Each structure stands twice: as structure tokens, then as C-alpha cells.
Short mmCIF file of N, CA and C and ligand atoms in Angstrom, two decimals:
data_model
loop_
_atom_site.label_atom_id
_atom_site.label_comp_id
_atom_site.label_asym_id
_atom_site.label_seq_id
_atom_site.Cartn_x
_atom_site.Cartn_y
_atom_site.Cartn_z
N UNK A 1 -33.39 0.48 81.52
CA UNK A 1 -34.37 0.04 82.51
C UNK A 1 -35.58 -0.54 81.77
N UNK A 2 -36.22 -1.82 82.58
CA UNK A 2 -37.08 -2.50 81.14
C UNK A 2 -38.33 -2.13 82.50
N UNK A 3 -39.65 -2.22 81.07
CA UNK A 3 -40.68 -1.47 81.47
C UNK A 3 -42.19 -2.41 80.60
N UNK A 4 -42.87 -2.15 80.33
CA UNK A 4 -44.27 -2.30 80.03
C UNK A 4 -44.74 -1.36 79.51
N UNK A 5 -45.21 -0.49 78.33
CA UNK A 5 -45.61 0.04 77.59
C UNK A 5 -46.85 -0.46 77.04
N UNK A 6 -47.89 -0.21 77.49
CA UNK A 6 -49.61 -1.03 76.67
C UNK A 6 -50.05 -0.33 76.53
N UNK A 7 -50.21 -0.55 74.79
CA UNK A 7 -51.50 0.65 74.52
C UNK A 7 -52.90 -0.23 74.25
N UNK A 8 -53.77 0.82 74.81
CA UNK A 8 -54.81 0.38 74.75
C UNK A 8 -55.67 1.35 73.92
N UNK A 9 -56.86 0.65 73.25
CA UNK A 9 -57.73 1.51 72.98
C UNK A 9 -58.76 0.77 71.41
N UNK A 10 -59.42 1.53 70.67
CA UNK A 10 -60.81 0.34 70.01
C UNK A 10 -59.39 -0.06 68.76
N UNK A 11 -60.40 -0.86 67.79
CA UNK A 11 -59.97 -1.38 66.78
C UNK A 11 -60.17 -0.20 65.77
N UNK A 12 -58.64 0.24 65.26
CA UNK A 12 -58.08 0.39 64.26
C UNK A 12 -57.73 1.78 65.00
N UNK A 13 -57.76 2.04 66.10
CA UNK A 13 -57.40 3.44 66.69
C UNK A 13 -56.24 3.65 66.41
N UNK A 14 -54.85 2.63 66.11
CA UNK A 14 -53.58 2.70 65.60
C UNK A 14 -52.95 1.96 66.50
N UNK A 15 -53.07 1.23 67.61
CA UNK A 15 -52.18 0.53 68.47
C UNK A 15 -51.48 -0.31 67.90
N UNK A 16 -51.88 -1.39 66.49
CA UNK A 16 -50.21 -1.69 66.37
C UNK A 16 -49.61 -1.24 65.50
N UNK A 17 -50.08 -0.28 64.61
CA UNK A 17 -49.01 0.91 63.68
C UNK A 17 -48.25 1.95 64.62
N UNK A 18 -48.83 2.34 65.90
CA UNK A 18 -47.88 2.85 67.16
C UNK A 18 -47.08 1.86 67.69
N UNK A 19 -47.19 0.47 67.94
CA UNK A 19 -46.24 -0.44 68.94
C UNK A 19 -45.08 -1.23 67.84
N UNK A 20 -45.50 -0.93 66.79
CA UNK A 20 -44.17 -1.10 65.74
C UNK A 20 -43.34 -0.22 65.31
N UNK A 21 -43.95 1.02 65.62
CA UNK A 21 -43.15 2.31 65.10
C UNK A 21 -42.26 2.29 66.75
N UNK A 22 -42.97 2.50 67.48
CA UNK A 22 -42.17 2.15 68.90
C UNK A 22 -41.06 1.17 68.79
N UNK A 23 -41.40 -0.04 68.64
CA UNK A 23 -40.56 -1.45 68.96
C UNK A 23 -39.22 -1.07 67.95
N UNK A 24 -39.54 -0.16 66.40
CA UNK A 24 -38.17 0.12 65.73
C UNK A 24 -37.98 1.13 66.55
N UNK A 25 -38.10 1.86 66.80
CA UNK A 25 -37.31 3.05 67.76
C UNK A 25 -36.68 2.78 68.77
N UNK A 26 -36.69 1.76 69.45
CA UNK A 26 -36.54 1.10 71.07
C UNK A 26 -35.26 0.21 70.31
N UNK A 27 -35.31 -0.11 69.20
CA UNK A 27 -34.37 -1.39 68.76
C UNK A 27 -33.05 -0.66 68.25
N UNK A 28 -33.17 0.75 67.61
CA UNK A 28 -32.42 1.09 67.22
C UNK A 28 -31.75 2.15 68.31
N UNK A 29 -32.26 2.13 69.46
CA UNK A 29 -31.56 2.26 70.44
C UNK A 29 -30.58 1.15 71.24
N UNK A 30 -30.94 0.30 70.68
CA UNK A 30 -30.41 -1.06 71.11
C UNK A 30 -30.52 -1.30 72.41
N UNK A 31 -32.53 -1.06 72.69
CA UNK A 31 -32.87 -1.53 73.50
C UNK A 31 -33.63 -2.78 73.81
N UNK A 32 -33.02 -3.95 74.29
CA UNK A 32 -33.77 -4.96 73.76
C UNK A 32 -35.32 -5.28 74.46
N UNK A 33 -36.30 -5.34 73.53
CA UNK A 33 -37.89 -5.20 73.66
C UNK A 33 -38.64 -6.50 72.97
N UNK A 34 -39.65 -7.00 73.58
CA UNK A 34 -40.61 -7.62 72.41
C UNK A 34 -41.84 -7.04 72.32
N UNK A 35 -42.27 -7.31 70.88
CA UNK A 35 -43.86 -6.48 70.72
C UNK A 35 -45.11 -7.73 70.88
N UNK A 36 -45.86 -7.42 71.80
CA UNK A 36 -47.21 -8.56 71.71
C UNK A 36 -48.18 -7.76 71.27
N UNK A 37 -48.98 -7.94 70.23
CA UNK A 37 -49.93 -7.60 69.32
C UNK A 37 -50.59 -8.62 69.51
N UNK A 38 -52.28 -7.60 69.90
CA UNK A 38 -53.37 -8.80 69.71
C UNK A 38 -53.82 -9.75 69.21
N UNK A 39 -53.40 -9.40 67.72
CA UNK A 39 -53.82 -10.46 66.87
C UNK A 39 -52.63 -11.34 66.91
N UNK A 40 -51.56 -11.33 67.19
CA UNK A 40 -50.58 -12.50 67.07
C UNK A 40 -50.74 -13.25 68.26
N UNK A 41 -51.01 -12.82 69.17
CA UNK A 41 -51.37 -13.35 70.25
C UNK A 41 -53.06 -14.23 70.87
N UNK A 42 -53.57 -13.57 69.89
CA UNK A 42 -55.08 -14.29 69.72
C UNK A 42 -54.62 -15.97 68.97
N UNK A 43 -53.89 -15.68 67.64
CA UNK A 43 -53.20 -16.78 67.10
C UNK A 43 -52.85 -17.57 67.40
N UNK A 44 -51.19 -17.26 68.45
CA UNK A 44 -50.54 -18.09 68.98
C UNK A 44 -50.56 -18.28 70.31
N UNK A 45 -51.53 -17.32 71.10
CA UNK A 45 -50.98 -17.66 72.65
C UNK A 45 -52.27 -17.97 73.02
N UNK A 46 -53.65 -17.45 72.73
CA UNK A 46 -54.86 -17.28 73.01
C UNK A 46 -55.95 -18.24 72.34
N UNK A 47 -55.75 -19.19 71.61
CA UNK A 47 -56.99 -19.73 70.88
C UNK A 47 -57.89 -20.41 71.29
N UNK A 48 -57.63 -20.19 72.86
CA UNK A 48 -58.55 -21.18 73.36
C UNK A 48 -59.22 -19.82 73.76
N UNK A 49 -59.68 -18.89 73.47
CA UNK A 49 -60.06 -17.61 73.92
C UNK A 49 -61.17 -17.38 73.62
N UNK A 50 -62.57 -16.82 74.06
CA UNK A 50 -63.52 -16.31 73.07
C UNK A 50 -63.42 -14.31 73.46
N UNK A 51 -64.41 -14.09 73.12
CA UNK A 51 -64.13 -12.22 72.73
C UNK A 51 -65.51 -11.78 74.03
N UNK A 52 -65.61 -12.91 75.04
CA UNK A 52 -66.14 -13.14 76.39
C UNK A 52 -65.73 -11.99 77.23
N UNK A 53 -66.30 -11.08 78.54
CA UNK A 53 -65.62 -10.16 79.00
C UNK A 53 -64.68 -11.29 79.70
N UNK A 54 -65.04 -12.41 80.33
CA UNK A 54 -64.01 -13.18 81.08
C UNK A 54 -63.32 -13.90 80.11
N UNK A 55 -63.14 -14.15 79.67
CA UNK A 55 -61.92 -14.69 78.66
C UNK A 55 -61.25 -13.43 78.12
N UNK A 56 -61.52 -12.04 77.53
CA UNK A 56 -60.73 -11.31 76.92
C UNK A 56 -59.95 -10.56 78.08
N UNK A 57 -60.42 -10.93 79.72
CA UNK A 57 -59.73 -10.79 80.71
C UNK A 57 -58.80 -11.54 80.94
N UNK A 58 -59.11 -12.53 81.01
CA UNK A 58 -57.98 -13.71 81.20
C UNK A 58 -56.81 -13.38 79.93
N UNK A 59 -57.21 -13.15 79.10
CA UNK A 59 -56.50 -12.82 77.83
C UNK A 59 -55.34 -11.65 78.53
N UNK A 60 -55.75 -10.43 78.53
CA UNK A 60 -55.39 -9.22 78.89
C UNK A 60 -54.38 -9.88 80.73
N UNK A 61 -54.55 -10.21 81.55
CA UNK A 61 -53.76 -10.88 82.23
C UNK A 61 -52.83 -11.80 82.02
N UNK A 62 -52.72 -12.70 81.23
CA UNK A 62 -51.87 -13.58 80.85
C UNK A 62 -51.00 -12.56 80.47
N UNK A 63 -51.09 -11.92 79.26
CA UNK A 63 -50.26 -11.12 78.74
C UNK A 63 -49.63 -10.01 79.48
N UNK A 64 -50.46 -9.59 80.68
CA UNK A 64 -49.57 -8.90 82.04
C UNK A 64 -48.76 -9.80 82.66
N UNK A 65 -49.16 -10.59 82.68
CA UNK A 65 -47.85 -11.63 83.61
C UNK A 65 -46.78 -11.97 82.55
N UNK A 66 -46.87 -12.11 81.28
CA UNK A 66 -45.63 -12.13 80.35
C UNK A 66 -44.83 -11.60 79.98
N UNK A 67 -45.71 -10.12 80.60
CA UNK A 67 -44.69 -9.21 80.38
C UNK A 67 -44.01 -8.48 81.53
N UNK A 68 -44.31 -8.96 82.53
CA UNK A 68 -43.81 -8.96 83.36
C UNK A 68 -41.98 -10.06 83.37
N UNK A 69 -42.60 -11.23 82.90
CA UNK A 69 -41.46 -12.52 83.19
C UNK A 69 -40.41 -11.47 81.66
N UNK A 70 -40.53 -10.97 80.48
CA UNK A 70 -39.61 -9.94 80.31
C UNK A 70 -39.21 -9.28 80.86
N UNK A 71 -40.35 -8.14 81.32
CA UNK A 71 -39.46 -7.19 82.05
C UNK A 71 -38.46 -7.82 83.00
N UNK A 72 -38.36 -8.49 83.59
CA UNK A 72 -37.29 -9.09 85.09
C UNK A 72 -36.55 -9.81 84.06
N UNK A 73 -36.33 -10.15 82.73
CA UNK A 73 -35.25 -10.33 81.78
C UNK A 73 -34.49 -9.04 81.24
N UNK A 74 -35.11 -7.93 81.28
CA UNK A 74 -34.57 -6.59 81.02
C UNK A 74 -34.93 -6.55 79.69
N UNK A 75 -36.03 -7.54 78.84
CA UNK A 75 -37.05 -6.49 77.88
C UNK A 75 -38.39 -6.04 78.19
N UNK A 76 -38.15 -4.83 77.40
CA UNK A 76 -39.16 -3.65 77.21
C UNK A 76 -40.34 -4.73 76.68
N UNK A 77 -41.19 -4.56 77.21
CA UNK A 77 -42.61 -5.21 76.84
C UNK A 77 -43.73 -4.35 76.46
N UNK A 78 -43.90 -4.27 74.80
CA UNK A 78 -44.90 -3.31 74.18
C UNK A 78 -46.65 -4.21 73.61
N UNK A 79 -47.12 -3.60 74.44
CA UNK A 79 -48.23 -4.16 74.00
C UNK A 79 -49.40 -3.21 73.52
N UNK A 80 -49.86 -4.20 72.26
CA UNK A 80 -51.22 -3.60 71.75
C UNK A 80 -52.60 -4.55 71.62
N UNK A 81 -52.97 -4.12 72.32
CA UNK A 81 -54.33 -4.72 72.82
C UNK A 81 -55.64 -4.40 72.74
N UNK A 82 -56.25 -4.36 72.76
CA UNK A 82 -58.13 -3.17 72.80
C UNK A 82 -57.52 -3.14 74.31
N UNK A 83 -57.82 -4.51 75.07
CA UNK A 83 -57.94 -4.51 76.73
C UNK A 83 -58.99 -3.65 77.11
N UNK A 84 -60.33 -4.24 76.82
CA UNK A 84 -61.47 -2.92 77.10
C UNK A 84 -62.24 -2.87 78.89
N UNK A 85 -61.43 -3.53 79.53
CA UNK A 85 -62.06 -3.63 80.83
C UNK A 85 -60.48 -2.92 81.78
N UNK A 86 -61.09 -2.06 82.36
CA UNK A 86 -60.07 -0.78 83.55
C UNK A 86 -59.41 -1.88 84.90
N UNK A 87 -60.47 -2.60 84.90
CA UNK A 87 -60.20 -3.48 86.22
C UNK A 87 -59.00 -4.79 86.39
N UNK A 88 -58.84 -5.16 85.37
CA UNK A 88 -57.75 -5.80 84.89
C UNK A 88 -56.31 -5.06 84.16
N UNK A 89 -56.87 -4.17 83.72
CA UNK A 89 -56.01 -3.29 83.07
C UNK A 89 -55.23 -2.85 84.60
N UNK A 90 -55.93 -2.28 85.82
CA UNK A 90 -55.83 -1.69 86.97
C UNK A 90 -54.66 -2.86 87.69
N UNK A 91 -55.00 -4.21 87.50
CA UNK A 91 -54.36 -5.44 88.38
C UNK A 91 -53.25 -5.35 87.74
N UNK A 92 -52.69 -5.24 86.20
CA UNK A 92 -51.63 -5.36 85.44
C UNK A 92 -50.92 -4.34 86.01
N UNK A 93 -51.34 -2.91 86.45
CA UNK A 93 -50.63 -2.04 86.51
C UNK A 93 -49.89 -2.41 88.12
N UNK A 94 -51.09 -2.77 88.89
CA UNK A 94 -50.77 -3.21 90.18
C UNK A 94 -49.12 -4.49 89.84
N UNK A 95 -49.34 -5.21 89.31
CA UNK A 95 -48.86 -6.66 89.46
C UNK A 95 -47.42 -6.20 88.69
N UNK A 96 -47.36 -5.23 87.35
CA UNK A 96 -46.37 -4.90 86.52
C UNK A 96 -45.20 -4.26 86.81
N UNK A 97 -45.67 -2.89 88.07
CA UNK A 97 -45.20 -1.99 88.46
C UNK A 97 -44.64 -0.90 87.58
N UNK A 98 -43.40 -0.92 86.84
CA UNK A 98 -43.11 -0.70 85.81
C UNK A 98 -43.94 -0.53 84.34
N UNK A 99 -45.32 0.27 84.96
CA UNK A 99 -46.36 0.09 83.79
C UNK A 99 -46.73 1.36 82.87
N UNK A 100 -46.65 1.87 81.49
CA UNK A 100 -46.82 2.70 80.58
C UNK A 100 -48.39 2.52 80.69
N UNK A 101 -49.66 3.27 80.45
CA UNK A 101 -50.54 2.96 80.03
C UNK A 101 -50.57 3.98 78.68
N UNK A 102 -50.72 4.04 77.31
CA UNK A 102 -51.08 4.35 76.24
C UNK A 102 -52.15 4.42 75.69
N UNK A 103 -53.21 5.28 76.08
CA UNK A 103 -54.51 5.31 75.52
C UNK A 103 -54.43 6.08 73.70
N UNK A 104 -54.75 5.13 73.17
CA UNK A 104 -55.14 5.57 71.73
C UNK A 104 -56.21 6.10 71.55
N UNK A 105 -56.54 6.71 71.41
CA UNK A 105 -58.06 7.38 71.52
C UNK A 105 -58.41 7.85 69.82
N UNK A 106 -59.30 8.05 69.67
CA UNK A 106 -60.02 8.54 68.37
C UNK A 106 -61.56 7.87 68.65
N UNK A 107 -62.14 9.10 67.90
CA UNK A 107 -63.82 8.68 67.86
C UNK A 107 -64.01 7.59 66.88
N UNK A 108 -65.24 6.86 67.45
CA UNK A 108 -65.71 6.42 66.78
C UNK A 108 -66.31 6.07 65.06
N UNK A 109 -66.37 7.53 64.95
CA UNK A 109 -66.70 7.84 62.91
C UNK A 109 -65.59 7.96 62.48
N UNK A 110 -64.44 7.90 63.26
CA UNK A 110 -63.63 8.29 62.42
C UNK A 110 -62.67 6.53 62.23
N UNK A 111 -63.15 5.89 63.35
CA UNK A 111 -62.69 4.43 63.37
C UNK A 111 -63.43 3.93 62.05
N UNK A 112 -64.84 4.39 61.81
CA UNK A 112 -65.94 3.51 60.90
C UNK A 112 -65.86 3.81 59.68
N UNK A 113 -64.95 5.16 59.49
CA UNK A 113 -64.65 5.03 58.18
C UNK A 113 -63.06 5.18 57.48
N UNK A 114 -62.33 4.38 58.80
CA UNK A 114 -60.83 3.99 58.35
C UNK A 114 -60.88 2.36 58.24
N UNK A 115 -61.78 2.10 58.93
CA UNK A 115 -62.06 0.30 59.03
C UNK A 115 -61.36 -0.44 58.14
N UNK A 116 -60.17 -0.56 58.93
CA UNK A 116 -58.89 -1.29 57.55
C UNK A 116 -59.39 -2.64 57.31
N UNK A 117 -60.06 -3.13 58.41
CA UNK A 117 -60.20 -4.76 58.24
C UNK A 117 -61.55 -4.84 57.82
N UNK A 118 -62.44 -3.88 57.95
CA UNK A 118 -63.81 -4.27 57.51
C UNK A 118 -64.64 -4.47 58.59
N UNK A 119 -64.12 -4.52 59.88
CA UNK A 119 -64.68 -5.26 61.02
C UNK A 119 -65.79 -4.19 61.43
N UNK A 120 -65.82 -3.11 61.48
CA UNK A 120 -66.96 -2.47 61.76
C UNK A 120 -68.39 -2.25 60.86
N UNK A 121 -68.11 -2.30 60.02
CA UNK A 121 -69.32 -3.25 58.83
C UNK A 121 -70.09 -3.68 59.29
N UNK A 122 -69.03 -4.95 59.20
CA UNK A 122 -69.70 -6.16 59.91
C UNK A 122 -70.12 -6.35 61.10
N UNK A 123 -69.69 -5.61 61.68
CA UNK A 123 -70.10 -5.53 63.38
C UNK A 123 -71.39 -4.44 63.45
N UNK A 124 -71.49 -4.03 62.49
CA UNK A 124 -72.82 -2.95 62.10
C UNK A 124 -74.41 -3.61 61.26
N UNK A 125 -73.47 -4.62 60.76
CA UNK A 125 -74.84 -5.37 60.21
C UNK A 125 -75.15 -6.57 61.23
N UNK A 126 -74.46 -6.84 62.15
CA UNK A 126 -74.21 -7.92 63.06
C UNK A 126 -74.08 -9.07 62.48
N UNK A 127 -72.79 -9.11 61.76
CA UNK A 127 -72.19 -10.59 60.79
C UNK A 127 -71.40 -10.79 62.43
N UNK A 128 -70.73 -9.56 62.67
CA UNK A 128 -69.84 -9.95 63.97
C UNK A 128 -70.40 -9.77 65.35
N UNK A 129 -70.39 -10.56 66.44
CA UNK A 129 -70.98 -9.96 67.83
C UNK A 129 -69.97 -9.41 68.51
N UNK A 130 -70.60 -9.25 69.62
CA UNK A 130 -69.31 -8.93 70.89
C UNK A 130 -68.10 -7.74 70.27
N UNK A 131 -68.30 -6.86 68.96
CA UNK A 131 -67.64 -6.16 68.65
C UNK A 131 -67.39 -4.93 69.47
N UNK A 132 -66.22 -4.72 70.51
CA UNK A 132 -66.16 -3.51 70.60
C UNK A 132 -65.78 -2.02 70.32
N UNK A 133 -66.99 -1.35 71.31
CA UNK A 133 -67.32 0.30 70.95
C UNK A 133 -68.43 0.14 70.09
N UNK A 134 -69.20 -1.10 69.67
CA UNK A 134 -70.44 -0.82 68.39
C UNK A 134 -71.09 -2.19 69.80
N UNK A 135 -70.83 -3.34 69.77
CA UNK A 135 -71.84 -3.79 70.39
C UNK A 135 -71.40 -4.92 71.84
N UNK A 136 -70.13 -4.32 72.46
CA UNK A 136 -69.79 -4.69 73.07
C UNK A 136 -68.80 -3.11 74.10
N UNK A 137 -68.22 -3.47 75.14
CA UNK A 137 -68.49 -2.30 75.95
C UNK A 137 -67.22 -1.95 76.05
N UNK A 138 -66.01 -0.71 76.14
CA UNK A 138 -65.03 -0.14 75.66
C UNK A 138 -64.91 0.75 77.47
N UNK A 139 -64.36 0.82 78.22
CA UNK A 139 -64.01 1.48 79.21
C UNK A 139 -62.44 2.14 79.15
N UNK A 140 -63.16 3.43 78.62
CA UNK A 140 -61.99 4.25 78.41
C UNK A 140 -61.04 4.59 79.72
N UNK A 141 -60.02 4.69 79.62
CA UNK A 141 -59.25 4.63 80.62
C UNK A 141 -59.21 5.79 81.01
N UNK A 142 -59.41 6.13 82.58
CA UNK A 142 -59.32 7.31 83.55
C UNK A 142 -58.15 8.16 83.65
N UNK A 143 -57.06 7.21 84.32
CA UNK A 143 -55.70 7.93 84.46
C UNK A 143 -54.88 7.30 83.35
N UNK A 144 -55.37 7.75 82.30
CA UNK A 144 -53.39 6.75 81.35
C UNK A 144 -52.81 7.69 81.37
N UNK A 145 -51.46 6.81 81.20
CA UNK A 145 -49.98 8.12 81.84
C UNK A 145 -49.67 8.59 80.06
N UNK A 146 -50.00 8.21 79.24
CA UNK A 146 -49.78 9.14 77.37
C UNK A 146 -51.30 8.87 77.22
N UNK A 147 -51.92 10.15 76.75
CA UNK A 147 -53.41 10.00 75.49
C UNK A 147 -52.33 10.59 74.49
N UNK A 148 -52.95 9.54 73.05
CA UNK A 148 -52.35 10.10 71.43
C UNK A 148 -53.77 10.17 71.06
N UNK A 149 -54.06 10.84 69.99
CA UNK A 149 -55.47 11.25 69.57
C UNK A 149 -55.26 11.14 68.29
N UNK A 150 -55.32 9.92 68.02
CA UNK A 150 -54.73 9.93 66.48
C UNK A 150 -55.99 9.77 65.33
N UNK A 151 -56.84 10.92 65.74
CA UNK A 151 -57.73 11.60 64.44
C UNK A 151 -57.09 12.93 64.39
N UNK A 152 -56.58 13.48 64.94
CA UNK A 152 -55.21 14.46 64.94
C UNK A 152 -54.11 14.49 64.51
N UNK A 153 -53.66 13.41 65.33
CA UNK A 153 -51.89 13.36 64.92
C UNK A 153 -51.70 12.40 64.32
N UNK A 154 -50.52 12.82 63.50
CA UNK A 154 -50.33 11.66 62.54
C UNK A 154 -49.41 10.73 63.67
N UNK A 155 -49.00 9.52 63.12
CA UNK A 155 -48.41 8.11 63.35
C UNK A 155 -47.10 8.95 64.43
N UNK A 156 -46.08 9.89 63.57
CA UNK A 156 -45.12 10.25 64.14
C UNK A 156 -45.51 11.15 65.32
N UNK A 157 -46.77 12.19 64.81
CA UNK A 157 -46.44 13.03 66.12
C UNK A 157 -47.09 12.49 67.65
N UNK A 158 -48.04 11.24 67.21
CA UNK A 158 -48.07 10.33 68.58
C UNK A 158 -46.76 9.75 69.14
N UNK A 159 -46.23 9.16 68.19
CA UNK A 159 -44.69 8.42 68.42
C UNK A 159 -43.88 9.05 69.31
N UNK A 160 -43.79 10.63 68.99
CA UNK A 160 -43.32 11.85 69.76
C UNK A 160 -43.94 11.58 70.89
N UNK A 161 -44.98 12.09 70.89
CA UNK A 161 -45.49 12.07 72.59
C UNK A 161 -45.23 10.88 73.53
N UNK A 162 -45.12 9.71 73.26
CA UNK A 162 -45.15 8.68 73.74
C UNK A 162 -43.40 8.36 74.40
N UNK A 163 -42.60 9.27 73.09
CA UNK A 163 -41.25 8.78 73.43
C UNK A 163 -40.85 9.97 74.55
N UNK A 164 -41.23 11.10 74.18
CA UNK A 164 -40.85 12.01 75.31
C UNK A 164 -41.67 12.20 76.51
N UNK A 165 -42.60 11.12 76.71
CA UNK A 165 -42.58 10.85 78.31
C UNK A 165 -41.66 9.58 78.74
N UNK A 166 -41.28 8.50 77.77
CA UNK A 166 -40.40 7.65 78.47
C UNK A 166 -39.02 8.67 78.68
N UNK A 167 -38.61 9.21 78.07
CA UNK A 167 -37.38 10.12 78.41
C UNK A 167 -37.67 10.83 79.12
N UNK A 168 -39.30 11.33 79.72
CA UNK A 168 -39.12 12.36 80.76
C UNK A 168 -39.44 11.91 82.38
N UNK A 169 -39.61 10.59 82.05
CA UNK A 169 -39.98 8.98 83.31
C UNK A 169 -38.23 8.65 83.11
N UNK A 170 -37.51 8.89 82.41
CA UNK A 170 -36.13 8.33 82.70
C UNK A 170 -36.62 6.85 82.27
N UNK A 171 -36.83 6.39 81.32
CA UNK A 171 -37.57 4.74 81.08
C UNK A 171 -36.17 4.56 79.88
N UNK A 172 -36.01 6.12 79.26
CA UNK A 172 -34.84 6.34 77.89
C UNK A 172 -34.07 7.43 77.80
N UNK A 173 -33.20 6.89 77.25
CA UNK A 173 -32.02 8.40 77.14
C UNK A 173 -32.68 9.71 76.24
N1 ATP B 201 -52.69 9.20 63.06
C1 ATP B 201 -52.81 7.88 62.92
N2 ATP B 201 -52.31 7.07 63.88
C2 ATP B 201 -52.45 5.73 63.77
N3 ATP B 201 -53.05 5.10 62.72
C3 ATP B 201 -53.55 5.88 61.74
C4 ATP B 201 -53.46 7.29 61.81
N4 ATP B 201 -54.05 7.79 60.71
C5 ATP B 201 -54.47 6.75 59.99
N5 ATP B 201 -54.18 5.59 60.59
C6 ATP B 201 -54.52 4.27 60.05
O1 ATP B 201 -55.44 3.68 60.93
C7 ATP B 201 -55.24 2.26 60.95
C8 ATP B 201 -54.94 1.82 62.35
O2 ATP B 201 -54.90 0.42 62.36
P1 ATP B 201 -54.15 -0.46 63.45
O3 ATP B 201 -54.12 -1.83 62.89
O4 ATP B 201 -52.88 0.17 63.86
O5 ATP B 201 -55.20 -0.35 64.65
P2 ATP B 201 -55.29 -1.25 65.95
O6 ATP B 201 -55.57 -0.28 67.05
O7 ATP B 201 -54.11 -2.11 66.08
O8 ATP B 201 -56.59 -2.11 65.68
P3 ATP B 201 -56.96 -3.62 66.16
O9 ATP B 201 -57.43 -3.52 67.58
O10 ATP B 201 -58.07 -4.02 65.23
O11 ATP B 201 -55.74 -4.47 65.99
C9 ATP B 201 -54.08 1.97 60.01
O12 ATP B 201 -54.60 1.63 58.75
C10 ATP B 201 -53.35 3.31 59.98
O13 ATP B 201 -52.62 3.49 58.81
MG1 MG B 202 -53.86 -4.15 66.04
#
């Protein structure tokens, strides 16, 4: 049964070291899935985009409706996104049906001093604007159907949680 899986949550919380550890797990079930990652999608689908709340909306929608036109192909559609606005996030779930929400969660200090890319630095000295959770606005999600807390758990034991609610939603064997 194909589905929508989005995790959401800040930069470097782990969403796409979770939606690749996912996408091999899903594959070697020989379930067929694609992974949309923000940044590949900023790249190739988005460049006409700025980091705008209405453009990183429009952003975050497009990519609900794409994964939608999978799902009704019968792939699993994994997405990793920030997606920092509830209200769009809310329409995807509306419009998706078939919708995972995945909140990645971890604090903040602990984002600022894993900063794989550097981006919080810079978003601290203000080289970068519009950075969110430091100077742009992060709306943590109310009802997501998995929280992973990955200043806790490592990579796998989120992976765990995530897979044994699709097996306990019947989404997997
Ligand atoms: N328990 C954990 N779960 C996930 N990632 C972890 C964990 N512990 C350490 N990390 C590290 O944190 C970083 C998470 O980076 P990742 O690129 O997955 O984040 P992201 O949410 O995709 O960020 P962005 O929004 O910038 O793309 C990686 O370097 C990863 O190895
Ligand atoms: Mg990422």
C-alpha cells in the first residue's frame, strides 16, 4: 500500500540521514518508493524558490502534490523537508490522505554544535538570513503521527520507531 512519509523538522535534526536509512529499508523490501530531499529538490525542482514563508510554502505543496501523483502510482513517497509552517503541512495531509507526519525533533544546542554544513554559524553571525529556528520561524508540529528525538536516539533506534508504526498502520509487513 503506497503512502507519504514526511519528515519534518530544523536543519541537521537528521531528516535526510532518516529518509535514506528508510528509502534502503523500504527497497529491500521491494517496496517501490522515491526519496525527495530538500536540497535535491531546492536544485532541481525549486530554483525559482526563495527561503520566503510564501515561496518555502509553495515549495512544501508542490512537493505534496508529487507525492501524491506517486502515491496513485503505488510509490511510497519519503520526504525530508524543514516544511516549517503547520498550515500547509495541515493541506498536504488534507490533500495526501495517506499521510506519515515524522517530526525530527532535537534542541536547538544540540543542532549548533552538530552543524554539519556550517549553516548555523553563519546564520548566527547573519552571513545567512531567513535561517530557520535562529532567525526565521520553525512551527513545531502538534499532532505528528512518529516524534524521533534524535539527541537521544541514535539513527537506528529512530529508524525503529518509525518502521514499527508503519507495520502497526498496516502501511508494511
Ligand atoms: N541520532 C541521530 N539521528 C540523526 N542524525 C544524527 C544523529 N546523531 C548525529 N546525527 C548527525 O546529525 C546530522 C544530521 O544531518 P542531516 O543532513 O540528516 O539533517 P537534515 O535534517 O537533513 O538537515 P537539513 O534540513 O539541513 O537538510 C548528520 O551529520 C548525522 O550524522
Ligand atoms: Mg537534509
Amino acid at each position: 500500500m503506497s503512502f507519504t512519509l514526511w519528515f519534518t523538522g530544523l536543519s541537521g535534526a537528521g531528516k535526510t540521514s532518516l529518509s535514506s536509512r528508510l528509502y534502503e529499508e523500504l527497497l529491500k523490501r521491494s517496496i517501490p518508493a522515491e526519496l525527495l530531499d530538500g536540497d535535491v529538490i531546492r536544485n532541481n525542482f525549486a530554483q525559482d524558490l526563495t527561503f520566503s514563508k510564501e515561496h518555502r510554502n509553495i515549495n512544501v505543496k508542490r512537493i505534496g502534490f508529487l507525492s501524491k501523483l506517486l502515491n496513485k502510482h503505488g510509490v511510497v513517497a519519503i520526504v525530508a523537508m524543514i516544511s516549517p509552517y503547520a498550515e500547509v503541512r495541515e493541506q498536504n495531509r488534507q490533500t495526501i490522505g495517506k499521510y506519515i507526519e515524522v517530526f525530527v525533533d532535537c534542541p536547538l544546542e544540540v543542532l549548533e554544535t552538530r552543524d554539519p554544513k556550517g549553516l548555523y554559524a553563519k546564520a548566527k553571525k547573519g552571513t545567512i538570513k531567513h535561517f530557520t529556528g535562529v532567525s526565521d520561524p520553525y512551527e513545531s508540529p502538534q499532532h505528528p503521527d512518529v516524534v524521533v528525538n534524535t539527541d537521544v536516539q541514535t539513527i537506528e533506534e529512530s529508524l525503529s520507531v518509525i518502521l514499527e508504526h508503519l507495520k502497526e498502520k498496516s502501511f508494511i509487513e
